[in-house]
Short mmCIF file of C-alpha atoms in Angstrom, two decimals:
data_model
loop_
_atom_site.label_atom_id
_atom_site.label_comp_id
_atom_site.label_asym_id
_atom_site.label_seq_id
_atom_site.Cartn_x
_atom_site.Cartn_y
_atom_site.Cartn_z
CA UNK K 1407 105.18 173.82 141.70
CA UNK K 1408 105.55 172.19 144.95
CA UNK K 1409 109.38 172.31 146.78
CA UNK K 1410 110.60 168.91 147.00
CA UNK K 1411 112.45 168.12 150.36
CA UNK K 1412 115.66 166.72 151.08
CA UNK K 1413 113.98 163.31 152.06
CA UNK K 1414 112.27 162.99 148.69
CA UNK K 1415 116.07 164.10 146.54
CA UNK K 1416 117.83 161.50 149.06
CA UNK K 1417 115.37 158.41 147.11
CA UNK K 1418 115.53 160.57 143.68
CA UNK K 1419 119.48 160.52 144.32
CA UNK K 1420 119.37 157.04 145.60
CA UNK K 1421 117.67 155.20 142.19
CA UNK K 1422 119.84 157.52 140.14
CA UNK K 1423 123.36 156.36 141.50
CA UNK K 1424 122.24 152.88 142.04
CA UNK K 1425 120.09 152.49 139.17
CA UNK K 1426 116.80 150.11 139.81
CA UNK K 1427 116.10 148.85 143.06
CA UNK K 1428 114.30 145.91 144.57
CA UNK K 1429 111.21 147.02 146.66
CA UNK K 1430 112.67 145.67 149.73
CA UNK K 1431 115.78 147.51 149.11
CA UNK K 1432 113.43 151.07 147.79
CA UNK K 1433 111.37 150.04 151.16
CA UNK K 1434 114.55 150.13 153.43
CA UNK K 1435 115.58 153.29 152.35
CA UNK K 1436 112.72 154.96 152.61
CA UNK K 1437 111.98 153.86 155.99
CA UNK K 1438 115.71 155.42 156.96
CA UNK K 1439 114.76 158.46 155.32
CA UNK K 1440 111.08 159.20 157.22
CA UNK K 1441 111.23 156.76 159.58
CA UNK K 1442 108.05 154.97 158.50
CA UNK K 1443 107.43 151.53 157.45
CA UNK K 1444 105.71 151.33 153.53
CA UNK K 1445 104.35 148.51 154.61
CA UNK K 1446 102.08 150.16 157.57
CA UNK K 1447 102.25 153.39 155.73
CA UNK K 1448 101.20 153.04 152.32
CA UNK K 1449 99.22 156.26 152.40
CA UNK K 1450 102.47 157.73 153.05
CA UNK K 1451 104.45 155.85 150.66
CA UNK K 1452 102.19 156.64 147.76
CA UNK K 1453 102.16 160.36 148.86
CA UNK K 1454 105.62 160.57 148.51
CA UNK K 1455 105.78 158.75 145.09
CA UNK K 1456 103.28 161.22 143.79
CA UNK K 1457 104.85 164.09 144.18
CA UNK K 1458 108.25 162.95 143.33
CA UNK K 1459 106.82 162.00 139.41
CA UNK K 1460 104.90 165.79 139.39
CA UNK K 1461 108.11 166.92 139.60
CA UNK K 1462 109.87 164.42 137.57
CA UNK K 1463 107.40 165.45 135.09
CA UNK K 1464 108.91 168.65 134.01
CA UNK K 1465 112.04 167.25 132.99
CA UNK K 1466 110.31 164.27 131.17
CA UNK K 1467 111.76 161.62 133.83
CA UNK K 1468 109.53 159.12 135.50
CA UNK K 1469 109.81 157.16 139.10
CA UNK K 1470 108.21 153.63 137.87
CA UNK K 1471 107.94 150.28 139.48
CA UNK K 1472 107.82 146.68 137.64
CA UNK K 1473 107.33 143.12 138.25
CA UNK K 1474 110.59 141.43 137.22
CA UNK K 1475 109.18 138.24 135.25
CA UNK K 1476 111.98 136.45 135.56
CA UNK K 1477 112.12 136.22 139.58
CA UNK K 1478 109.09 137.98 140.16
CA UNK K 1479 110.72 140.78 142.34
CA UNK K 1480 109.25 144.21 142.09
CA UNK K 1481 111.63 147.21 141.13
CA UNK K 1482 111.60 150.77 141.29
CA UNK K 1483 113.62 152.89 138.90
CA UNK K 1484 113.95 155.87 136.76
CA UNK K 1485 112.89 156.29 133.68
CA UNK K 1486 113.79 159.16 131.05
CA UNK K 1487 110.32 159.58 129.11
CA UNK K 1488 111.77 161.41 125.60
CA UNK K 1489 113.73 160.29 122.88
CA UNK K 1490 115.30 163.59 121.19
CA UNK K 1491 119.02 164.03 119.77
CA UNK K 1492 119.99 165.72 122.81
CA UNK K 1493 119.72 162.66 124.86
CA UNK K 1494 121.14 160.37 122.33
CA UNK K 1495 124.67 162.57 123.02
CA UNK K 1496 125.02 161.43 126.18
CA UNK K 1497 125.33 157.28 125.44
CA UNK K 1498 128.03 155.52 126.13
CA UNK K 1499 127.54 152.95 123.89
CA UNK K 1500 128.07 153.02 120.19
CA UNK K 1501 125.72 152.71 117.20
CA UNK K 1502 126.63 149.04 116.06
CA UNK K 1503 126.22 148.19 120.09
CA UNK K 1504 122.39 149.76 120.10
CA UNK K 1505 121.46 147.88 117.33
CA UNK K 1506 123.08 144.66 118.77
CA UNK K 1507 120.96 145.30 121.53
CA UNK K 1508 117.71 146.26 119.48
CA UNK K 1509 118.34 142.85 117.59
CA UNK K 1510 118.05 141.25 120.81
CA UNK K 1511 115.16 142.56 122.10
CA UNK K 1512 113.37 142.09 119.16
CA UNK K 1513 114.29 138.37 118.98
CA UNK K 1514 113.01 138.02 122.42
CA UNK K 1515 109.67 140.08 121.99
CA UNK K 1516 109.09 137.77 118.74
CA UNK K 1517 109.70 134.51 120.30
CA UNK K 1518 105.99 132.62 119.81
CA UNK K 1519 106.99 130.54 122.79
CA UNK K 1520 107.45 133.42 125.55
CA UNK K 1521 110.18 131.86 126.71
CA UNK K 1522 111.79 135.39 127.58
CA UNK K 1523 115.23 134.48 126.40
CA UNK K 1524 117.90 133.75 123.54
CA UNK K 1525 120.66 131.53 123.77
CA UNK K 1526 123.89 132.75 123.49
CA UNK K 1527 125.00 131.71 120.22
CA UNK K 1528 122.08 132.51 118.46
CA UNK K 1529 122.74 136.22 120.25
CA UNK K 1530 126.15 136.05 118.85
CA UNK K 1531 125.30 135.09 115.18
CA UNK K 1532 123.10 137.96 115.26
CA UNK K 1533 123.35 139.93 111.90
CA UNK K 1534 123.55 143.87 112.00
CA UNK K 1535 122.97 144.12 108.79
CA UNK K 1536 119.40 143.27 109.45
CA UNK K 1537 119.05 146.51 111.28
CA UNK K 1538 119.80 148.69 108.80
CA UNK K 1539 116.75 150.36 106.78
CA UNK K 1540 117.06 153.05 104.35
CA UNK K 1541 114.40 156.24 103.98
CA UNK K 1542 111.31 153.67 102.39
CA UNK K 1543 112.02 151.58 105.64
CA UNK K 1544 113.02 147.90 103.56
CA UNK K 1545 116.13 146.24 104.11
CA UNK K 1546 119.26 148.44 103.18
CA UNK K 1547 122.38 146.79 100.57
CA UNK K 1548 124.26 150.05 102.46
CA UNK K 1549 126.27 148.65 105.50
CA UNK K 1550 128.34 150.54 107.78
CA UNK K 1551 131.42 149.45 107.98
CA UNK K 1552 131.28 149.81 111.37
CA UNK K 1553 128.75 146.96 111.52
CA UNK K 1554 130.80 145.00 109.18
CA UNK K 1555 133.52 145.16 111.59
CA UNK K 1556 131.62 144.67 114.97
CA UNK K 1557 132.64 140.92 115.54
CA UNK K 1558 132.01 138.04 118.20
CA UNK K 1559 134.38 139.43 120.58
CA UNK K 1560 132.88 142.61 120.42
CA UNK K 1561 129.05 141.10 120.66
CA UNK K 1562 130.44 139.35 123.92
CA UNK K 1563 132.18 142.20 125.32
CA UNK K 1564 128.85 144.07 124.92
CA UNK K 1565 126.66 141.42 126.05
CA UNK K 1566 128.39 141.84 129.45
CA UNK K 1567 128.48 145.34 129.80
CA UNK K 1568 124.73 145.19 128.86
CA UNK K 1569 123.90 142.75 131.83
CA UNK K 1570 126.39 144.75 134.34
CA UNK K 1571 123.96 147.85 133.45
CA UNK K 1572 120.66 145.72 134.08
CA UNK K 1573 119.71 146.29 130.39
CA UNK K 1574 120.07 142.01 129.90
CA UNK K 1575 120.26 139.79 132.16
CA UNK K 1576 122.18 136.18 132.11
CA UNK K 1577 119.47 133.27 133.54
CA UNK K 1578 120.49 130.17 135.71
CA UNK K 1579 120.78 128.33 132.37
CA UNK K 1580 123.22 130.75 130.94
CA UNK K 1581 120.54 132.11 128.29
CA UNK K 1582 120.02 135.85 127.67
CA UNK K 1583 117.01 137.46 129.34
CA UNK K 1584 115.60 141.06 129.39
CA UNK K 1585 117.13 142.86 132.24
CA UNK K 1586 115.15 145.50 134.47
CA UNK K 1587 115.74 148.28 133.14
CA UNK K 1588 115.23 147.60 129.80
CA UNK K 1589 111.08 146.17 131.70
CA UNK K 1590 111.23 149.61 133.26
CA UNK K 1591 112.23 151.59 130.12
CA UNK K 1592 110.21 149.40 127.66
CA UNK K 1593 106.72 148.76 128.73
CA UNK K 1594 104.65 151.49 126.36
CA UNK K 1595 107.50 149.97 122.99
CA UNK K 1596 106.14 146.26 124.17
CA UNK K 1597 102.29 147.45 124.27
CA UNK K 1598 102.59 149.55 120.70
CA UNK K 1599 104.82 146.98 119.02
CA UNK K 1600 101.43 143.71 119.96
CA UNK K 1601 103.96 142.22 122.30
CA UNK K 1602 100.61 140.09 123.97
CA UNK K 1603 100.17 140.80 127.06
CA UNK K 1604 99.42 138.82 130.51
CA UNK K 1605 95.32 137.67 131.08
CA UNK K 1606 95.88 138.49 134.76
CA UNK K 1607 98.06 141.83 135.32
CA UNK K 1608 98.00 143.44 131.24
CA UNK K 1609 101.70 143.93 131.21
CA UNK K 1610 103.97 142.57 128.39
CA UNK K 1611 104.01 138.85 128.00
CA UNK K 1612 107.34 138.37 126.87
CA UNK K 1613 108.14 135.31 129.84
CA UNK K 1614 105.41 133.60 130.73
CA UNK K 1615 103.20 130.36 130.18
CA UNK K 1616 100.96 129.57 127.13
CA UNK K 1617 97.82 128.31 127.36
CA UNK K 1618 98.67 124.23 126.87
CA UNK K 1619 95.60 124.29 124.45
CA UNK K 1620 97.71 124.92 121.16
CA UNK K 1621 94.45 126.39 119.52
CA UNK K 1622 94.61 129.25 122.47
CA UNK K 1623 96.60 132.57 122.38
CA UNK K 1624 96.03 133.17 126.43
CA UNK K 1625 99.47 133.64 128.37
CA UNK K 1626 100.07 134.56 131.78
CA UNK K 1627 103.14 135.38 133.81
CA UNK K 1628 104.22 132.86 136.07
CA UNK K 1629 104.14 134.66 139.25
CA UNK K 1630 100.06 135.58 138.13
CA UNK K 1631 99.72 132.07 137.42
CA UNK K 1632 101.25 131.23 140.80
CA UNK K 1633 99.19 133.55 142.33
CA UNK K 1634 95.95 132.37 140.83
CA UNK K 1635 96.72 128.65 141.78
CA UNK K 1636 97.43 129.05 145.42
CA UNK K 1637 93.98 130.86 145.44
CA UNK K 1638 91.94 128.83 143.50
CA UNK K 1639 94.15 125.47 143.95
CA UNK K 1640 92.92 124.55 140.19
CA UNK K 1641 93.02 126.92 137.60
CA UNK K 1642 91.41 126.85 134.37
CA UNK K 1643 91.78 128.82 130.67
CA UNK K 1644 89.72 132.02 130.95
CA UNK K 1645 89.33 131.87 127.47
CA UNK K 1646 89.08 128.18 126.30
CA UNK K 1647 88.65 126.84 129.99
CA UNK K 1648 91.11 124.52 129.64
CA UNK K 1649 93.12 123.23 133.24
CA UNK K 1650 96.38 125.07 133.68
CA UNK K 1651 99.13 123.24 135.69
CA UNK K 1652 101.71 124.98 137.35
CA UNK K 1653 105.33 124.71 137.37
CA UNK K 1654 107.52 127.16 138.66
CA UNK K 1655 110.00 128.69 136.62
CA UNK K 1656 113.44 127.14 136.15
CA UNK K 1657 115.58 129.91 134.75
CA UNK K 1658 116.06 133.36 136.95
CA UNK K 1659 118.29 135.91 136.71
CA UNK K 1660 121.81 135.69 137.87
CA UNK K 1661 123.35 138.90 139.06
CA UNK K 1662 126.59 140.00 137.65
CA UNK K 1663 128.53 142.12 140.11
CA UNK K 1664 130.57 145.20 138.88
CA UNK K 1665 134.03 144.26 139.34
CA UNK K 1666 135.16 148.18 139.65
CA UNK K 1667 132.90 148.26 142.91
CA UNK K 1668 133.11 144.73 144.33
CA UNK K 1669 134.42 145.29 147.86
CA UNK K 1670 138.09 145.41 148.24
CA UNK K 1671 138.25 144.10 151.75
CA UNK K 1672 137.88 140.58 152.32
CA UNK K 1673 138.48 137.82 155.25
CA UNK K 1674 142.24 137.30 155.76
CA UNK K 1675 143.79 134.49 154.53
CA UNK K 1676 146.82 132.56 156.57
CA UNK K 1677 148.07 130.53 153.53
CA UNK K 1678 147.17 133.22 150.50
CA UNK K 1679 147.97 132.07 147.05
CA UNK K 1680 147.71 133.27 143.33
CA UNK K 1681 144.23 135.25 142.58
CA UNK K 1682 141.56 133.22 141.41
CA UNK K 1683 139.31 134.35 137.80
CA UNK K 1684 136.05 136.00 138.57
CA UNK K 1685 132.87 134.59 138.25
CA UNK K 1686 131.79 136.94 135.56
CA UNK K 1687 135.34 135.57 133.62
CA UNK K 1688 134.36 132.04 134.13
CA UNK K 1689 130.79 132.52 133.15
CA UNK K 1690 132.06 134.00 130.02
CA UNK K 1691 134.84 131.13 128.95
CA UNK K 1692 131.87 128.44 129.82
CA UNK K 1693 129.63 130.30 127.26
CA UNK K 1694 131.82 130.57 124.66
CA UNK K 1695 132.80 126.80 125.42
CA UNK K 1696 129.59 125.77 125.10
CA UNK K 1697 129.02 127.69 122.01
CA UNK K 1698 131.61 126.14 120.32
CA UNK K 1699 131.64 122.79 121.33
CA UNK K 1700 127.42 122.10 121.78
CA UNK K 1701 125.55 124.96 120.67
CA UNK K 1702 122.47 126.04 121.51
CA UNK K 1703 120.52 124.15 124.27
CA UNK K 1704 117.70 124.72 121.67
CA UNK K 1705 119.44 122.31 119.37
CA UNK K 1706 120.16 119.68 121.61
CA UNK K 1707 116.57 118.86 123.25
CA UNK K 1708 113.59 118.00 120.87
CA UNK K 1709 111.58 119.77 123.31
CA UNK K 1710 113.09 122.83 122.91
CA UNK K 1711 113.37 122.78 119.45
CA UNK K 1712 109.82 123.38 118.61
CA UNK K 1713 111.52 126.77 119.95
CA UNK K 1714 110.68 129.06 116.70
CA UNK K 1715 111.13 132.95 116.41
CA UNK K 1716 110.33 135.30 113.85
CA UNK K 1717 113.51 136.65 113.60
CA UNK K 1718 115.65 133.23 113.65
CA UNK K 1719 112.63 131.58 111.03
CA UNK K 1720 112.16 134.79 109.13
CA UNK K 1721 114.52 137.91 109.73
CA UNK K 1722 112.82 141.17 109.74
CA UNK K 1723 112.78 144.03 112.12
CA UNK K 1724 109.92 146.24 113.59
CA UNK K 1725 109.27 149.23 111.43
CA UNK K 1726 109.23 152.84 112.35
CA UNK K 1727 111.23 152.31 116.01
CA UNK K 1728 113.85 154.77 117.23
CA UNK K 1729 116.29 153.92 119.50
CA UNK K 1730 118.60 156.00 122.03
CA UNK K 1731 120.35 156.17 125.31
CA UNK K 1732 120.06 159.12 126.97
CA UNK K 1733 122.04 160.49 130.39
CA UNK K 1734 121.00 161.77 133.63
CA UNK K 1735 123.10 162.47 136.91
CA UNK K 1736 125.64 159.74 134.95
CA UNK K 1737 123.04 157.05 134.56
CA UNK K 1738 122.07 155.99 130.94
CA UNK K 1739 118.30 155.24 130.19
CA UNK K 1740 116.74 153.63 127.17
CA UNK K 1741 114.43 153.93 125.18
CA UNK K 1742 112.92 152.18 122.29
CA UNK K 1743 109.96 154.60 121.05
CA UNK K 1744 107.41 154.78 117.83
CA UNK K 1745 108.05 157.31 115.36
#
């Protein structure tokens, strides 16, 4: 076993307390830490990366990067790789909030359209007792009555502390996307559960563009399809060779700051007056607004409302999953894993 330095604990340490990073921010630190540029050292880079996971390795954790389909950033994070009831003791979440969140991500990996999200209300009319199975794996008439009693204000108190953890993520038209760490934690769950994946980089397909032949079952990531188009300058179906056109994506992720850590000092004021809400407060009085007074954006447009997924059309759940939130160094990981 090789003896890790104190450069390559400083980035453990540093994805650990700060949980995913962008690569420009993983980049900058790195370069503080050796002194080297990734970009001119890559051999370097890599080097280091590699023997940080061999490590990793014997305590089932995992140093991964993704491509962030909703903005197209790439992150690097840490990933616990087991799913045993000694990590599921050290989540701070409870059981009716895991399966709020496993409803979720179900909804979204379902959705025949890719769009990547749900809208808020249908996230809040989410049913829990949809998640529970007994031993034969059907539908069970046995509710908890902690589900029974896990209502809207809860849901929406949980949706928030979900997207101030990176697990979900709120989009520039106030839908509900998958945050990073749940593309991070999730990418082996999307590939066993037939979540289809990209034609151009294999990984999940959750957000991205169809193929606009209806026949076709092609889709690929926007930032592929991008990519492909300002190389090729007209791209066509590689399956049923029909012309793509590109549009770049309207909804990205908007960051939701942790109010414990915002920064306390601020520029002076000469005529202060009484505190303004947060962002994160108005964000949430504007959803619930609009979830009373409009509904869904998926109602309103009759574009959007060819919008169909299996769980809204036909509620089920995906058989034979297991989910838990284990701790490390104070930072909780998920994972959604066959059994």
């Amino acid at each position: 076993m090789a003896v890790l330095s104190w450069k390559h604990h400083t980035l453990i340490q540093s994805l650990l307390e700060r949980g995913p990073l962008t690569e420009k921010e993983f980049h900058l630190i790195f370069t503080g830490i050796t002194g080297q540029n990734p970009g001119t050292h890559q051999g370097k880079f890599n080097d280091y990366l590699l023997k940080i996971n061999r490590e990793l390795s014997y305590v089932q954790l995992d140093l991964r990067a993704c491509r962030d389909p909703y903005d197209g950033r790439v992150y690097f994070g840490v990933v616990n790789n087991v799913s045993d009831d000694q990590s599921k003791l050290g989540t701070k979440y409870s059981v009716p909030q895991i399966a709020f969140f496993k409803a979720i991500v179900e909804t979204i990996a379902q959705d025949v359209t890719a769009e990547g999200t749900i809208c808020n209300l249908d996230a809040l009319n989410i049913k829990l007792e949809n998640q529970v199975l007994n031993s034969s794996g059907s539908q069970s008439q046995d509710v908890p009555a902690a589900f029974k009693n896990f209502t809207m204000s809860h849901k929406e108190k949980t949706l928030d502390q979900l997207v101030k953890d990176k697990w979900l993520c709120y989009t520039e038209d106030d839908n509900i996307g998958l945050g990073v760490r749940s593309i991070l934690d999730l990418r082996s769950w999307f590939h066993n559960a037939g979540v289809p994946s990209c034609q151009v980089c294999n990984e999940a397909g959750f957000k991205a563009k169809l193929c606009p032949n209806d026949g076709c079952v092609v889709r690929i990531h926007h930032y592929c399809l991008k990519k492909r188009f300002s190389q090729k300058g007209v791209l066509v179906c590689p399956s049923c060779e029909t012309q793509w056109q590109y549009q770049p994506p309207k909804a990205e992720p908007i960051e939701v700051e942790n109010e414990e850590t915002e920064p306390v000092q601020s520029q002076p004021s000469s005529n202060p007056g009484p505190s303004q809400p947060s962002l994160r407060s108005k964000r949430k009085r504007q959803r619930l607004n609009d979830a009373e007074t409009a509904g869904c954006s998926s109602q309103e447009s009759g574009a959007n409302r060819k919008r169909v997924t299996r769980s809204s059309a036909h509620p089920r759940v995906f058989r034979g999953l297991d989910i838990s939130f284990g701790s490390f160094s104070n930072n909780v990981y998920l994972l959604i894993r066959s059994v």
